[in-house]
Each structure stands twice: as structure tokens, then as C-alpha cells.
Amino acid sequence: MRKIGVVDTTFARVNMGAIAVDELRRMGTGFTVIRRTVPGIKDLPVECKILLEGGCDIVMALGMPGPKPIDKQCAHEASMGLIMAQLMTGKHIIEVFVHEDEARDERELAWLAERRTREHARNAYWMLFEPEKLVRMAGTGQRQGFEDVGPLMGGGYRH
Amino acid sequence: MRKIGVVDTTFARVNMGAIAVDELRRMGTGFTVIRRTVPGIKDLPVECKILLEGGCDIVMALGMPGPKPIDKQCAHEASMGLIMAQLMTGKHIIEVFVHEDEARDERELAWLAERRTREHARNAYWMLFEPEKLVRMAGTGQRQGFEDVGPLMGGGYRH
Amino acid sequence: MRKIGVVDTTFARVNMGAIAVDELRRMGTGFTVIRRTVPGIKDLPVECKILLEGGCDIVMALGMPGPKPIDKQCAHEASMGLIMAQLMTGKHIIEVFVHEDEARDERELAWLAERRTREHARNAYWMLFEPEKLVRMAGTGQRQGFEDVGPLMGGGYRH
Amino acid sequence: MRKIGVVDTTFARVNMGAIAVDELRRMGTGFTVIRRTVPGIKDLPVECKILLEGGCDIVMALGMPGPKPIDKQCAHEASMGLIMAQLMTGKHIIEVFVHEDEARDERELAWLAERRTREHARNAYWMLFEPEKLVRMAGTGQRQGFEDVGPLMGGGYRH
Amino acid sequence: MRKIGVVDTTFARVNMGAIAVDELRRMGTGFTVIRRTVPGIKDLPVECKILLEGGCDIVMALGMPGPKPIDKQCAHEASMGLIMAQLMTGKHIIEVFVHEDEARDERELAWLAERRTREHARNAYWMLFEPEKLVRMAGTGQRQGFEDVGPLMGGGYRH
């Protein structure tokens, strides 16, 4: 039985962890979910590493950085930590960060947080169970949250 | 008996370490506290790692970065070091940084430093003794110091 | 039989992985190619490390960062992760990033992505099979994608 | 017999290493000093690590970054390296950097470099021999070089 | 017999590797030189680490970052990687980077690249064979390429 970790924060303004668990369960069975919550995004890296070393095959790291410069810096630090945690464990962490200034208002922000979380939950599922599906989607301009942008027009090379 | 480390600096203008110890003792018993002080925030990472490797289950890293660009850079470097120290030990460090330019005057800055330290001391206690409490607070817009911002209005998904 | 890894993203708008595999096959034989696709550039470092530890002798990491400041930051984080992955495995990863704002329009961007990928595929091949060829090209102002700039005029020293 | 390392640079415009050794000798006995000099601040991290692994209990890393943006970046890289060296060895490195643009003229810069070096030499001594002295100075707004700023007025909490 | 590694790039516009080898040979005998060339500066860290683990006692890493913001970021990433490679191997890497915007024209740039490379080759030689010579040069304001700035006037402390 595979194990998927889901870690979110009390700082976020949407229950991203619950959304991720819901979407993962819609994708399929054959795995258990371990859920954890930490105060802020800088607490995510070590918590993800603890889960990966505790048997999780992949972990989703969910957070909502604020709009100020110091928040951007925290997000950068958290991202670097998540990359290091992956390199130390040899397993993937799917980072799902929704920045407050990506949306025009609170309603759109809530919508964006849910949609990006759900789309990345599908990525996590595919990475674990159907990695060849991602190869078929290579270079197709996928986005998580807002609309996909699609492949470039004018690209001469087709597979 | 669990052990909680508390490390602050001589650079800070508030005795954050003493406040943290006071708040931890209000939270409960069943743990001992190890207190250390270093000159500045860039000395925190290795001191926290020494405590974690010496048996502490979690450590609070407390500091007050100055307002200049070089101070911001030091805070960034210290934060990166704290994240690395966590990844190397597999244990949490609760970073409590209060930036001088977050407050309007010295009185508010002192108030902010004390309140953020106390709120994060509670986080540290919960992470060690009641981690499921944090899961129940997921996505509720918690802040340490200033007012919580709460969950987003308009978020369609409820747990 | 040597093994070359090729990892690209679903975020990119050109199938860079397919182009890389095509160019590698034009360069010669005597190697097998392992192809993987991940969602975004920050997922590249650990995937490359997994391939390198799984027997690949060199890996190409292909991506197309967007034009916004947050995209630049992601590219920086991915690059740092790729450098760490190399240092941890003692093997080379050829990073091929094409930034959306490097080109004037979509047609040029598609052209640039293909050409840079092909030129770096040649570098990857030479690094693995003919490293002395690169020594002969030292200091000659090679660029991948746009025109080479060539060696400096006025440089008094010639080998 | 404890060992204290002192590493400075040929790039600096003040013999910071000699000043550090002089101040350490004024502080007390019971230790030997190992002195090294490297070209620039980015050469400090590995030299400090070599000394710490060679038996030093603590090392002072002394440098004078220039005023240009590239110099600031070098200082950032050196600082990150010094933090990593500490985490890898589990010992403290006291970073003493004096930025050229901190002073109004060459005379003040020379004064600042000497004073900051001497004050940090005392910190290094206390960290090794009297760490409880630093705990008593927690939150008192110590600065190295310019005047201490002292504790905040209005801070309600007293130890 | 000691071994010195020299690694440069095909991206550079001056054959810095050949210049470094030439200068090292003028400094003395008693060592062999291992020469490698990689595509760009971000390929330097792992190549240097490979050489250091393969028996080199010190390595020179030579590159010419371009003038654009993305080039500055690449130089930063390469520098961080070079510092990590040093910390992982416990040996020095002498970074010799010449930024295109340091010079007024191509002729000066070529001159600067050659002179800085030669001066750092001497540093590499001294670090390996005469480290005490660098201690005697501590705090004397050495620069590589442009004129040395010398020690500060007004510095009260003399060794």
C-alpha cells in the first residue's frame, strides 16, 4: 500500500490540506493518506522530510504566502528547503503555493487555492501511479489554477 | 521527559528567551527547558542544531533583525540556516523573528516581540504534545503577534 | 552501454524532451536514453538525482520559466537544486532553461527552445564521449540558442 | 588546551586577524590560536571548516566586503558558506564583516574594523569559556563596532 | 607530486584556462596540472568537485559571466555551488570570475581576464605551497585584476 503525505499550515486562509485529501480520494484507491499541519510555510520542509522518511512515497506541501516582501522571502526559503528535503530523501514533494497577490479579491483567491490544490493533487497521483501520463503531456503548457496556456504556435518540432 | 530548547540573542532589544520560557511553563509540564544565548541571528542555526543533537525535541530560535537591507539579508541567511539545521536533524525549529520595521514605535515593537514569542511558544508546545490540534486549525489564517486574519470568505470548500 | 537521462516539464510550451532525444540520437550511438516528465522546473532536481543514482551518466534538465518575478525566483530555486543534485551525485546535469522573455514572440520562442535544446544535447554528448573537444573550444564565446559571440578581440594571449 | 582559529583575508584593508589575536590574548589564557589568511571572503568558509575539523573549538572569520552590488553578493555567499560550515561541524564560527559603506571615511572604517573585531573576539571567548555570560546579556541590544542600542523602552516583560 | 586542477568554460571569451596553466608553470614546479573545460559557469561546481575527489589539492574555477540580470543570477548560483563543493571536499577552489560589465570595452575586458587569472594563479600556488606568505599579506587591500587599493590610512593598529 503506497502512502501519500499532505502537509498544510495554520497560516493559510483556506483548508488546503482537506481539499488535497478530498481530491486524492477522487483519483483512486490503493494508497493511504497521512495528514499534518504546521504553523507556517517555513515549517513545511522538515515536516515533509519526516513523512518521507516515515514511509510516504510522495508528499504535498501546501501554503499561502502573504503579499509583503518578507512573505516572498519566506516563500523562497521554504521552496529551497523543500528542494533540499527532496534531494536528501530521493522522493518528490509537490509544492502548492498560492500567493495572496495572485488574485483580485478574496473570492478569487479562495477559488484559486482550491483549484490549484486539486490540480496538483492529480499531478501527485500521476507521478506515483502513472508517470508515463506526464511524459505524454510534456511541453503542453499546463498550468495549475488558472487556464492552461497550451503549446506554442509556430513550434516546428512535433514528437 | 521531553526537552525544549530556547535560543535568543544579545542583539535583540527584548529578552525574548525569558518570555518564551515563561510562556512554555504556563502551557504545561512534562518537559525541561534548555536556554542558550548567542550574539546574533546568524549564530542561531548551529546553536539550535547543537541543542537538537544534544537531545532537545524542538527548539525555539528567537531574534530581532534590524531595519537595514544588510539586516534583511542576515535574516534571510539565518532562516536558510535554520531550515538546513531542521533537515539535518529531522526535528522542528520554531523561528520567531520580529523585524524592527514591523512596528510604529519602540513600545509597539516591544509589545509585538513579546506577543509573537508567546504565541509561537504555544505552537512549539502543541507541535510537541498536541499536533492534532494544529490540524484542526489548518487554513484558519493564524498570525503570531498581530491579529489573526481568519479564513477567506467565499471559499466554497469546507472540511 | 552509457545512459543519458532527459527530463522535461508539462509546464513548458515546447516538447523539449522529444527534441533532446532526437538530437542525441543524431549525435551517435552507444547509449540509451531514459525519458521522464515532471510538472514544473522545481520538480527537476530530485528527478534528475533519481536518474543519476539509477545509473544515468549524465542528465539533461529542460524547462521554460515564465516571465514574472515569481517565475524568475522559481528558476533560481530550480538551478540551485540542480547544482546540489550534481554535487551529491558527482555527475553532470546540463540545465537547459529558456525564459519566455528572451524572445520577441511565440514563433521565436519556439525556435529558441528547439535550437538551445539541440545545442545543449551536443554539449551533453561531448561531455560524456569527447570531453577533450570542449577543452579545444575553451574561451571561444559559445552560446546556445542565439549566435555565438566568439572570442574577444584584443586578447593578447593565445594558447 | 582549547584552540581558537582566526582567519582573515588579503583583500581587507585592515589587519583584522592580528587585531583578533591581540584581543583574544587580552581576554585570558588557556587556549592556543591558529592563524590563517586567504585571498577573499569567499575563501573563508572552507578554511574555517578545515580549522574546525583540525581541532579548533571555535573560529573567527574576518573580512571587509567592498561597496559594490557584486561585493554585497559575495558577502551573502560567504555568509551562507560560513553557516553551512558551522552546521557541518557542529561548532561556531563568529563572522566579523565590516562593509566599506558602513563608515563615512577611511579613518572611521579603520576604527570600525578594529572595534568590531575586538568586540567579537570577546564574544568568541565568552562563547567558549563563559556561555552563561551571554544569557545574562540576552535582549540587551548589543552591537559590535558602533554604540550598543540597549533594550527597548516600553517592554513590559522583565526577567 | 601535488595536483592542481584548472577548469574553464566554452562560454568565456578568453582562454582563461590556458592562461592559468601558463602562469602556474611560471610559479614553480613540483605539481601537475589537470585541465578541463565545461560549457558554462554553472557546470563548474561539479567538475571542480570531481577533480578534487580525483586527487587534485586545489582547483581554479574560471568564468566570464555576461552582463544581464540572468547572468548575474547564474554567477551567484555557480558561486554558491563552488562554496558547497569546497565544504564537501575540505579543499579550496579559487573562483576567478570576470564580469563583462567590469570593463569599458573588449580590449580592457581581455586585459582584465588575463591579469585576474594570472594573479589568482599565484594565489592558488601560494595557498598550496606557501600559505604563510598570505598571512604576511593580511589586510593589505590586495585586488586581482585592477590595482591593489592598499591598507587603510588612519588604521591605528599595526601588527
mmCIF file of C-alpha atoms in Angstrom, chain D residues 8-16 18-19 22 26 35-39 42-47 49-50 53 64 68 70 73 76-78 80-82 84-85 88 100 106-107 109-111 114 118, chain E residues 72-73 75-77 79-80 83-84 86-95 97 99 102 120 123 127 131 134-144 149-159:
data_model
loop_
_atom_site.group_PDB
_atom_site.id
_atom_site.type_symbol
_atom_site.label_atom_id
_atom_site.label_comp_id
_atom_site.label_asym_id
_atom_site.label_seq_id
_atom_site.Cartn_x
_atom_site.Cartn_y
_atom_site.Cartn_z
ATOM 1 C CA ASP D 8 41.224 36.832 7.643
ATOM 2 C CA THR D 9 41.860 37.997 4.053
ATOM 3 C CA THR D 10 44.442 39.790 1.906
ATOM 4 C CA PHE D 11 41.506 41.705 0.375
ATOM 5 C CA ALA D 12 40.747 43.503 3.675
ATOM 6 C CA ARG D 13 42.370 46.873 4.251
ATOM 7 C CA VAL D 14 42.958 46.346 7.982
ATOM 8 C CA ASN D 15 44.924 43.501 9.562
ATOM 9 C CA MET D 16 41.831 42.158 11.290
ATOM 10 C CA ALA D 18 46.272 40.448 14.075
ATOM 11 C CA ILE D 19 43.736 42.563 15.992
ATOM 12 C CA ASP D 22 45.694 40.593 20.197
ATOM 13 C CA ARG D 26 43.945 40.142 26.440
ATOM 14 C CA ARG D 35 46.064 31.972 12.354
ATOM 15 C CA ARG D 36 45.321 31.677 8.612
ATOM 16 C CA THR D 37 44.873 34.179 5.763
ATOM 17 C CA VAL D 38 43.037 33.576 2.475
ATOM 18 C CA PRO D 39 42.605 35.865 -0.568
ATOM 19 C CA LYS D 42 34.511 33.535 -0.292
ATOM 20 C CA ASP D 43 37.620 31.543 0.625
ATOM 21 C CA LEU D 44 36.754 31.797 4.335
ATOM 22 C CA PRO D 45 34.132 29.020 4.674
ATOM 23 C CA VAL D 46 36.293 26.048 3.693
ATOM 24 C CA GLU D 47 39.319 27.400 5.565
ATOM 25 C CA LYS D 49 35.881 24.229 8.230
ATOM 26 C CA ILE D 50 39.417 22.869 7.821
ATOM 27 C CA GLU D 53 37.907 19.740 11.727
ATOM 28 C CA MET D 64 35.841 43.603 4.647
ATOM 29 C CA LYS D 68 29.510 47.458 -4.941
ATOM 30 C CA ILE D 70 28.763 42.358 -6.578
ATOM 31 C CA GLN D 73 26.543 39.334 -3.268
ATOM 32 C CA HIS D 76 25.973 36.913 1.089
ATOM 33 C CA GLU D 77 27.582 33.843 -0.486
ATOM 34 C CA ALA D 78 30.382 33.831 2.072
ATOM 35 C CA MET D 80 25.822 31.218 3.595
ATOM 36 C CA GLY D 81 29.007 29.170 3.353
ATOM 37 C CA LEU D 82 30.000 30.057 6.916
ATOM 38 C CA MET D 84 26.899 25.665 6.277
ATOM 39 C CA ALA D 85 30.410 25.099 7.645
ATOM 40 C CA MET D 88 28.553 20.522 9.087
ATOM 41 C CA GLU D 100 33.115 49.612 3.333
ATOM 42 C CA GLU D 106 38.755 55.695 5.727
ATOM 43 C CA ARG D 107 39.600 56.744 9.280
ATOM 44 C CA LEU D 109 36.329 52.500 8.603
ATOM 45 C CA ALA D 110 39.667 51.575 10.167
ATOM 46 C CA TRP D 111 38.288 52.428 13.631
ATOM 47 C CA GLU D 114 39.277 47.317 14.790
ATOM 48 C CA ARG D 118 37.796 43.322 19.280
ATOM 49 C CA LYS E 72 24.345 37.750 -12.523
ATOM 50 C CA GLN E 73 21.966 35.175 -11.101
ATOM 51 C CA ALA E 75 27.114 33.680 -11.331
ATOM 52 C CA HIS E 76 25.521 33.703 -7.882
ATOM 53 C CA GLU E 77 24.326 30.124 -8.306
ATOM 54 C CA SER E 79 29.459 30.700 -6.642
ATOM 55 C CA MET E 80 27.160 29.028 -4.129
ATOM 56 C CA ILE E 83 31.438 27.079 -1.941
ATOM 57 C CA MET E 84 29.424 23.894 -1.349
ATOM 58 C CA GLN E 86 34.727 23.178 -1.176
ATOM 59 C CA LEU E 87 32.848 22.372 2.031
ATOM 60 C CA MET E 88 32.077 18.853 0.802
ATOM 61 C CA THR E 89 35.693 18.102 -0.117
ATOM 62 C CA GLY E 90 37.548 20.161 2.508
ATOM 63 C CA LYS E 91 39.747 21.716 -0.181
ATOM 64 C CA HIS E 92 39.985 25.164 -1.767
ATOM 65 C CA ILE E 93 38.587 26.233 -5.118
ATOM 66 C CA ILE E 94 39.876 29.589 -6.334
ATOM 67 C CA GLU E 95 36.969 31.254 -8.153
ATOM 68 C CA PHE E 97 35.059 35.335 -12.408
ATOM 69 C CA HIS E 99 32.061 40.102 -15.306
ATOM 70 C CA GLU E 102 33.583 45.392 -15.243
ATOM 71 C CA HIS E 120 44.742 34.284 -8.850
ATOM 72 C CA ASN E 123 47.219 32.892 -5.025
ATOM 73 C CA MET E 127 47.853 28.634 -0.854
ATOM 74 C CA PRO E 131 50.366 29.685 2.926
ATOM 75 C CA LEU E 134 49.320 35.084 2.572
ATOM 76 C CA VAL E 135 49.356 35.692 6.341
ATOM 77 C CA ARG E 136 52.070 38.286 5.776
ATOM 78 C CA MET E 137 49.787 39.976 3.187
ATOM 79 C CA ALA E 138 46.753 40.047 5.534
ATOM 80 C CA GLY E 139 44.764 43.293 5.436
ATOM 81 C CA THR E 140 46.864 44.887 2.698
ATOM 82 C CA GLY E 141 43.980 45.533 0.280
ATOM 83 C CA GLN E 142 45.032 43.131 -2.473
ATOM 84 C CA ARG E 143 42.907 43.118 -5.626
ATOM 85 C CA GLN E 144 43.139 40.736 -8.597
ATOM 86 C CA VAL E 149 43.890 49.506 -3.034
ATOM 87 C CA GLY E 150 46.330 49.006 -0.167
ATOM 88 C CA PRO E 151 45.795 49.218 3.583
ATOM 89 C CA LEU E 152 43.595 51.939 5.100
ATOM 90 C CA MET E 153 45.140 55.186 6.185
ATOM 91 C CA GLY E 154 44.273 56.045 9.764
ATOM 92 C CA GLY E 155 44.185 52.475 10.995
ATOM 93 C CA GLY E 156 45.687 52.799 14.443
ATOM 94 C CA TYR E 157 46.572 49.139 14.824
ATOM 95 C CA ARG E 158 49.749 47.788 13.309
ATOM 96 C CA HIS E 159 50.896 44.233 13.704
#
